[in-house]
Coordinates of C-alpha atoms in Angstrom, one line a residue:
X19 CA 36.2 -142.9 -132.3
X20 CA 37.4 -142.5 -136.1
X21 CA 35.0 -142.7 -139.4
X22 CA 34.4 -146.2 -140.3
X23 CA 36.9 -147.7 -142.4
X24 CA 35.0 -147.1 -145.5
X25 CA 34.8 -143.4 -145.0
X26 CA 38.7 -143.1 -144.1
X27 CA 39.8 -145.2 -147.3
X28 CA 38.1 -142.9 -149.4
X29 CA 38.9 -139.4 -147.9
X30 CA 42.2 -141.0 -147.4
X31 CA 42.3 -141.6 -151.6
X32 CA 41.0 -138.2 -152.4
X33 CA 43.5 -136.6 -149.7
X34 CA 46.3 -138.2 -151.7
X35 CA 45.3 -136.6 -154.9
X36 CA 44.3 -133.1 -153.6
X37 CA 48.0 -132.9 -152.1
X38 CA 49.4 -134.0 -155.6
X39 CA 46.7 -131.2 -156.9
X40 CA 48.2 -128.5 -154.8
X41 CA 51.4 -128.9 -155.0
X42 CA 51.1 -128.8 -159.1
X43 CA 49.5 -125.9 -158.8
X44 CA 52.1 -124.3 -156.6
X45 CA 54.4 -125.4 -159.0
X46 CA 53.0 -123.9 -162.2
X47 CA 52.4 -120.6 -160.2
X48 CA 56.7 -120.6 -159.3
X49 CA 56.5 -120.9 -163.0
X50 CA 54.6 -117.8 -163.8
X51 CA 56.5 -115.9 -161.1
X52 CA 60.1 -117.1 -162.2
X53 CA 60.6 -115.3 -165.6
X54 CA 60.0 -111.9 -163.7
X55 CA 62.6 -112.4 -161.3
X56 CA 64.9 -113.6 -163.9
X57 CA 64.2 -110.2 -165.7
X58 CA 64.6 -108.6 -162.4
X59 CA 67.8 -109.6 -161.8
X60 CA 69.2 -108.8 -165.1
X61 CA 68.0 -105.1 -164.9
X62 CA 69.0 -104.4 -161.2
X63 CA 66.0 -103.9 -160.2
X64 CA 62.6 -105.9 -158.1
X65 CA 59.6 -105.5 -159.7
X66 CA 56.2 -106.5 -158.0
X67 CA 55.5 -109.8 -158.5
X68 CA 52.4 -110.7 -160.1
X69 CA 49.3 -111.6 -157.9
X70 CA 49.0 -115.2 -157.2
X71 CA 46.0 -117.0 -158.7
X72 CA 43.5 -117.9 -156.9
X73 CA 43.4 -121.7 -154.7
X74 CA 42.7 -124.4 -157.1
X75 CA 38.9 -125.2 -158.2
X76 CA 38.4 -129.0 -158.3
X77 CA 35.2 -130.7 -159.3
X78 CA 34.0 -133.8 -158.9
X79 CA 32.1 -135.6 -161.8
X80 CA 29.1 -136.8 -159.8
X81 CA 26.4 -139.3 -161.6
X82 CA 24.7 -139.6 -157.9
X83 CA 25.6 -143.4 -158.1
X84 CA 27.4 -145.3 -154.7
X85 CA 30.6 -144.3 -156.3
X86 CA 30.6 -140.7 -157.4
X87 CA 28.4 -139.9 -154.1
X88 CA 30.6 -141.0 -152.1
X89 CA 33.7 -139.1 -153.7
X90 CA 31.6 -136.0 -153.4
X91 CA 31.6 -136.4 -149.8
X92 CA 35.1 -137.0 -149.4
X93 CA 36.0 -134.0 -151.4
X94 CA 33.6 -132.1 -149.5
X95 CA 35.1 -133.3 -146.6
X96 CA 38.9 -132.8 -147.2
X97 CA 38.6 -129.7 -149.4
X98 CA 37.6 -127.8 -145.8
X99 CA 40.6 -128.4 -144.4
X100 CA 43.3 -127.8 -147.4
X101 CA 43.5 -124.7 -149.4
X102 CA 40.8 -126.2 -152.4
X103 CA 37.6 -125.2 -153.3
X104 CA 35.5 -127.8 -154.1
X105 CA 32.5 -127.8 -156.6
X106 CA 30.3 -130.6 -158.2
X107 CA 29.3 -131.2 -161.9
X108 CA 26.2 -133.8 -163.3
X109 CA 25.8 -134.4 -166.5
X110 CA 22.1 -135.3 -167.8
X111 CA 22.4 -137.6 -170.7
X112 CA 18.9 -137.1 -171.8
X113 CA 18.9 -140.8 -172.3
X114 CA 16.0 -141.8 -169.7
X115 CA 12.3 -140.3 -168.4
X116 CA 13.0 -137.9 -165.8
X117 CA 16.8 -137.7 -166.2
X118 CA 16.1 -133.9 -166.0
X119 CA 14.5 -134.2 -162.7
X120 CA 18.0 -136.8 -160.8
X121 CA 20.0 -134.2 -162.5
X122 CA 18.5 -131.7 -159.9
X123 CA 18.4 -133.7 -156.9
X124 CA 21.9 -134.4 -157.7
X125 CA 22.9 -131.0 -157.6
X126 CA 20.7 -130.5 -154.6
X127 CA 22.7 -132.8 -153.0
X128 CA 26.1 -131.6 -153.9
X129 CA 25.2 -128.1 -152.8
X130 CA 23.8 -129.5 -149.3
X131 CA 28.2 -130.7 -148.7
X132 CA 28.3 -127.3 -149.1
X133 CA 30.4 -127.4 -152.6
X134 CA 30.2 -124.7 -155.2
X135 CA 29.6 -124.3 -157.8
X136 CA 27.5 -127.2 -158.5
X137 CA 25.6 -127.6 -162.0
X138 CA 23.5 -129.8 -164.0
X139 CA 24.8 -130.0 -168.2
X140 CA 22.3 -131.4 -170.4
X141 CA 23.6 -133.0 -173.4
X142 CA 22.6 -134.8 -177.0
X143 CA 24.3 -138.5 -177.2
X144 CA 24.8 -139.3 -181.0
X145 CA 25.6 -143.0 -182.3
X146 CA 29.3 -142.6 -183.6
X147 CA 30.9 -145.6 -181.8
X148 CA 27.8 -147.2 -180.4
X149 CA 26.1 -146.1 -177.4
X150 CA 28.5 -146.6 -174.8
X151 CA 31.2 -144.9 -176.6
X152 CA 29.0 -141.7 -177.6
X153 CA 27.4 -141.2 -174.4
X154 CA 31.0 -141.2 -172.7
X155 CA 32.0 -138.7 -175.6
X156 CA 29.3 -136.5 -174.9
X157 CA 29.8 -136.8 -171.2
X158 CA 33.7 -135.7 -171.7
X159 CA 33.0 -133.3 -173.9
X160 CA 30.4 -131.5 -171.3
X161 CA 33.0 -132.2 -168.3
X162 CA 35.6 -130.7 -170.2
X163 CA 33.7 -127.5 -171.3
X164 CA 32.8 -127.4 -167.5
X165 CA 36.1 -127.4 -166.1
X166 CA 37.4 -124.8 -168.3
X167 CA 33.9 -122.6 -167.8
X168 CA 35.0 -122.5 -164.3
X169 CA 38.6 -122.1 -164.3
X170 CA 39.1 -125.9 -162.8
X171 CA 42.5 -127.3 -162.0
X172 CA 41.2 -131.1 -162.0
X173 CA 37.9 -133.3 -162.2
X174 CA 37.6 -136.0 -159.6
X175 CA 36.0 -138.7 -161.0
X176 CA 34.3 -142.1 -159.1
X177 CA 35.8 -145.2 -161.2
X178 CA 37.0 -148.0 -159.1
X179 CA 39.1 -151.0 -159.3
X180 CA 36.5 -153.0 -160.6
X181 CA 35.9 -150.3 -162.9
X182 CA 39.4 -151.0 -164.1
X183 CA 39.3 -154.4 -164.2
X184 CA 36.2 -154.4 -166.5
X185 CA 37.8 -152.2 -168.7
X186 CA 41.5 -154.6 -169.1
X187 CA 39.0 -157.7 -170.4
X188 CA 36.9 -155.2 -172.5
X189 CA 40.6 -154.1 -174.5
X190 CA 41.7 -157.8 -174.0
X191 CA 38.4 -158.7 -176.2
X192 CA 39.2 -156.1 -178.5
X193 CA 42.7 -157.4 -179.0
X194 CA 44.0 -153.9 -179.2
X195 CA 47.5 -154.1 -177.8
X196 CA 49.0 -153.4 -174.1
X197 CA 48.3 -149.6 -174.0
X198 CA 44.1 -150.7 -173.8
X199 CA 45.2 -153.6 -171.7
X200 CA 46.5 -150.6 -169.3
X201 CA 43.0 -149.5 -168.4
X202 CA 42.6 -146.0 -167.3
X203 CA 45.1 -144.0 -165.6
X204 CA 45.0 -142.4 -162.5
X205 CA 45.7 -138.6 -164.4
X206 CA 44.6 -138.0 -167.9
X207 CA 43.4 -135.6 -169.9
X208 CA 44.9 -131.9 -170.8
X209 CA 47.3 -131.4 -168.6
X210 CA 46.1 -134.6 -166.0
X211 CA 42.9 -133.0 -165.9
X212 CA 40.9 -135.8 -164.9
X213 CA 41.7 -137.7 -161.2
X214 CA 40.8 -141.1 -160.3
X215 CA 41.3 -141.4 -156.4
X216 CA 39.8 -144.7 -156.4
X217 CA 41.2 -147.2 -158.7
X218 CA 42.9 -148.7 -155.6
X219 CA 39.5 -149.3 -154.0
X220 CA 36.6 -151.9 -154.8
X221 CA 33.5 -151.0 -155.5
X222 CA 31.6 -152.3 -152.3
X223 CA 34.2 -149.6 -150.2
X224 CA 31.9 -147.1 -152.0
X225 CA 28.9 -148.3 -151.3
X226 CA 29.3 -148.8 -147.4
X227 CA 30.7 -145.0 -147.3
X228 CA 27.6 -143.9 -148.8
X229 CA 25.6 -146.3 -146.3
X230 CA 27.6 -145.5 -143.1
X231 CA 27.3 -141.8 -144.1
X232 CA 23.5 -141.8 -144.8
X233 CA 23.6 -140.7 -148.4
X234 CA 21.4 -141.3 -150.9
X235 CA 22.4 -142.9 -153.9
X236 CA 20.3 -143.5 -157.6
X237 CA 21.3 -147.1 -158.9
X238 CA 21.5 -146.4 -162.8
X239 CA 19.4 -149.4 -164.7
X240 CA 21.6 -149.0 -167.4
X241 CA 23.7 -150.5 -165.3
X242 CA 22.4 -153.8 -165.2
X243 CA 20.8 -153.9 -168.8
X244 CA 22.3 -156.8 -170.9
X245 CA 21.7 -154.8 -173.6
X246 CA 25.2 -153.1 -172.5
X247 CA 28.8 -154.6 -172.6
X248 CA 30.1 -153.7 -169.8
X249 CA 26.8 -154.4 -167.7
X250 CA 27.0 -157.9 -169.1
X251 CA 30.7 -158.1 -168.1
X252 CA 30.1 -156.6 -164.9
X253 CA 26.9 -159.3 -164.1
X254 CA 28.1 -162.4 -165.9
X255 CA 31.5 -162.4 -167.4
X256 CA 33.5 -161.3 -163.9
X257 CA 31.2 -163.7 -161.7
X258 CA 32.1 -166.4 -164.1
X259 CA 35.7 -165.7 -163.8
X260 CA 35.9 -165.7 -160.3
X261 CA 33.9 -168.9 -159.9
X262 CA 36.6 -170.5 -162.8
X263 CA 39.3 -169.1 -161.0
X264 CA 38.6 -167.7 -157.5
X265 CA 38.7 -164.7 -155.6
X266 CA 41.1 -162.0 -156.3
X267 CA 40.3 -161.6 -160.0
X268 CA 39.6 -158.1 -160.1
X269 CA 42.8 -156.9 -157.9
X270 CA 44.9 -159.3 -160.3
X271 CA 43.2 -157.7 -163.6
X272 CA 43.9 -154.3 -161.8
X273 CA 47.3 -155.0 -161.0
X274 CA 47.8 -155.9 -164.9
X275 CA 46.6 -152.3 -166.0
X276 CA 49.8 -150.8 -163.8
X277 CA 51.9 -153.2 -164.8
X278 CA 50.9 -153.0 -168.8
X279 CA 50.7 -148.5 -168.0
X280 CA 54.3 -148.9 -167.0
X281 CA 55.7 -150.8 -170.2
X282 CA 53.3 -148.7 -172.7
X283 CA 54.8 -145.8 -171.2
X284 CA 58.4 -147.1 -172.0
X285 CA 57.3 -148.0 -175.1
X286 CA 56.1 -144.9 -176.2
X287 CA 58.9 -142.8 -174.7
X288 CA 61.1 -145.4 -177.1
X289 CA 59.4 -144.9 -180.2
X290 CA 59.4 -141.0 -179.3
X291 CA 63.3 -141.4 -179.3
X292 CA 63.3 -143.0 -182.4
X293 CA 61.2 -141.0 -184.3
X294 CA 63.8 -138.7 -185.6
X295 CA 66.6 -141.2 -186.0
X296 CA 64.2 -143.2 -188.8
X297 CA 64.3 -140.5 -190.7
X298 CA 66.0 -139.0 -193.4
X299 CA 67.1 -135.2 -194.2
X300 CA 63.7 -134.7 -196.0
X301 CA 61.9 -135.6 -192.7
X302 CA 60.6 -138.8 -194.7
X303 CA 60.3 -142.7 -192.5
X304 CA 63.5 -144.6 -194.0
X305 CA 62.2 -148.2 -194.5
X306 CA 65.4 -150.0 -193.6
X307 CA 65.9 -147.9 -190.7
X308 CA 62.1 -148.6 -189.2
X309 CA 62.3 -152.7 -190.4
X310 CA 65.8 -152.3 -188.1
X311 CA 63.3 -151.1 -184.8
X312 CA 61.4 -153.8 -182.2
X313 CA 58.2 -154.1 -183.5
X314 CA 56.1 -152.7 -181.0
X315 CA 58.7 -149.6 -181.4
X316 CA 58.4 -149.3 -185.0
X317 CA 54.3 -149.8 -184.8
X318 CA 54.2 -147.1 -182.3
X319 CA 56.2 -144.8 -184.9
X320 CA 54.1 -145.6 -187.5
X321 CA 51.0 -145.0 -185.5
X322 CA 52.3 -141.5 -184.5
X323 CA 52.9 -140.7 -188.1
X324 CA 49.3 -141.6 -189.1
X325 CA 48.1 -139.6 -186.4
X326 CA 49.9 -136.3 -186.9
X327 CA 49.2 -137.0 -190.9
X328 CA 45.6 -136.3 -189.8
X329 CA 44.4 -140.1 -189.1
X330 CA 41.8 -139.7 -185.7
X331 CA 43.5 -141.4 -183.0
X332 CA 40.2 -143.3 -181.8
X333 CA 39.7 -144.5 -185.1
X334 CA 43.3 -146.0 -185.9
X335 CA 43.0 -149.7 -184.8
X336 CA 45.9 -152.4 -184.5
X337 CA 44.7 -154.2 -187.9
X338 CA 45.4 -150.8 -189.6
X339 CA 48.9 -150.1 -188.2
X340 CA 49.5 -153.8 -188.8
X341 CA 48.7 -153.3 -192.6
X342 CA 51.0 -150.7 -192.8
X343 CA 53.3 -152.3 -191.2
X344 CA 53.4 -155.1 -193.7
X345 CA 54.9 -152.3 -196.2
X346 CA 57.8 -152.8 -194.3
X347 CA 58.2 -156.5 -193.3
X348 CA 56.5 -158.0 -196.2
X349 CA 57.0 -155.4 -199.0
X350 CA 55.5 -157.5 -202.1
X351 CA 54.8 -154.0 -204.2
X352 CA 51.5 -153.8 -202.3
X353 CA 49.0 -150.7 -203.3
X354 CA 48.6 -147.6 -200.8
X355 CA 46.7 -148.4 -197.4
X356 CA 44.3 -146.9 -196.7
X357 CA 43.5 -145.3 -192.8
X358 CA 40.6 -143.4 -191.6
X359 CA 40.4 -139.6 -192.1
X360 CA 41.7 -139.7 -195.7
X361 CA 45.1 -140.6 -194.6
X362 CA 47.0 -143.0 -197.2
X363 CA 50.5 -144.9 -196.4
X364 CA 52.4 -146.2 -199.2
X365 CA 56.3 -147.1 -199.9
X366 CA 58.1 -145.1 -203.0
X367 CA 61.8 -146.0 -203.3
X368 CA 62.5 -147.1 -199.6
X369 CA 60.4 -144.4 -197.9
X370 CA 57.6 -144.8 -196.2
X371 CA 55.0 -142.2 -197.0
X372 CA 52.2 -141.3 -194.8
X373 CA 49.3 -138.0 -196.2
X374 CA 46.2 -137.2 -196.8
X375 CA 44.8 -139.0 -199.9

């Protein structure tokens, strides 16, 4: 008899993505390999090839919750039988009593799967953003410092499709634009660091693997405290949506992040074209030429010129781009605009210029 169906879904998920982890990795070492041969051939001569690196590290991100317990075990599980080693990573937000002490039963755990290296990361949340946002900025921060501490291809982490779906209505409330409404992608990150094998799975798959499986799991209260967004979201606003409209809300609000992913992508690669042609010998935005674009082109360059003029990404919000935008659909001899990280946009004689103030 097979696993239950819970456990193949998920080592089924984290299969896929260790394959696509591999064969990247096989790919970047032909890479390495290639510009010797080339040299070889032009000399007439073979030298030796250079060692190949190590199998790939990957690590999963593991909170000890349904979800990232049971990717653990699926990871464990597959990673014996491709050509991956497999280790585990906790982070300890210092946030709650005795978040020292699940820390080390979640290592513990990892390191009975047999994974290694496993770790525990302590870190100090700040406020920038709200709590939410700086406890997922200090957890990245500690996950990324991890990964390249320990020479790690890729970070497996737990998010599911409910996950996803509470994430489209948090950018829908925040009315900013299709590329939030895209959710999270299934590679991100430097160089697709970070994996998500499960956004195609629901959260209760999870569970029952951990279940079926015997593992222990640590239910976060944080996660049902109204004082957090997305626990309200997740307790009242999707159960209210699905009695309003009925079942299948989270797979539709799911379906609308790929579908949204795959236009912001085409977007983007758009206003990457157009970048160049809206500008003139000097390397300055030509007004006439960016009022000629779509809009959600044009917005897109002008958002990629704030950015490299030294605006912070996370900070740039639609109302911003839409004020400088107005420099070039409803020019009325407006003052600079102001945009986060002392970054100014004003129009002088039919250029657009974006710098630092």
């Amino acid at each position: 008899m097979g696993p239950h169906p819970a456990v193949a879904a998920i080592r089924l998920a984290v299969r896929r993505v260790l394959h696509d982890v591999l064969n990247e990795f096989a790919e970047r070492a032909d890479r390495v390999q290639r510009p010797e041969l080339a040299e070889a051939g032009s000399c007439g001569r073979r030298p030796a090839l250079p060692e190949r690196p190590d199998t790939p590290l990957v690590l999963v991100a593991c909170s000890g919750g349904a979800d990232s317990m049971a990717l653990a075990s699926a990871l464990a599980f597959e990673a014996r039988k491709l050509s991956v080693r497999a280790g585990g990573i906790t982070v300890d937000h210092n946030l709650q009593d005795g978040s020292d002490t699940r820390a080390a039963e979640v290592v513990a755990r990892l390191a009975a799967m047999e994974l290694d290296p496993v770790e525990a990361v302590a870190v100090h949340v700040g406020r920038d953003g709200g709590p939410e946002a700086a406890a997922r900025d200090a957890r990245y921060a500690a996950l990324d410092a991890a990964a390249e501490r320990h020479g790690a291809t890729a970070v497996l982490l737990g998010h599911t499709r409910d996950d996803q779906a509470e994430t489209v209505l948090l950018g829908l409330a925040r009315g900013s634009g299709i590329r939030s409404l895209s959710g999270m992608a299934a590679a991100s990150g430097p160089a697709g660091r970070y994996r998500r094998p499960f956004l195609q799975l629901d959260r209760q798959t999870a569970r029952k693997a951990c279940l079926v499986q015997s593992l222990p799991v640590w239910d976060d209260p944080h996660n049902v405290d109204p004082a957090y967004t997305r626990s309200r979201l997740r307790h009242e606003g999707l159960p209210a949506l699905e009695k309003a409209l009925g079942k299948g809300v989270v797979e539709a609000l799911a379906r609308t992040a790929q579908l949204s992913r795959d236009d912001a992508d085409a977007l983007d690669t758009w206003a990457a074209e157009a970048d160049s042609a809206v500008r003139d010998d000097t390397g300055e935005l030509e007004c006439a030429k960016l009022y000629a674009l779509p809009p959600a082109v044009r917005r897109r360059v002008l958002r990629r010129a704030a950015v490299e003029a030294g605006a912070p990404a996370g900070s740039l919000f639609a109302r911003h781009i839409e004020e400088v935008d107005r420099l070039i659909t409803g020019w009325r001899g407006q003052q600079a605009i102001n945009l986060p990280g002392r970054v100014e946009a004003l129009r002088q004689g039919g250029r657009l210029v974006i710098r630092q103030s």
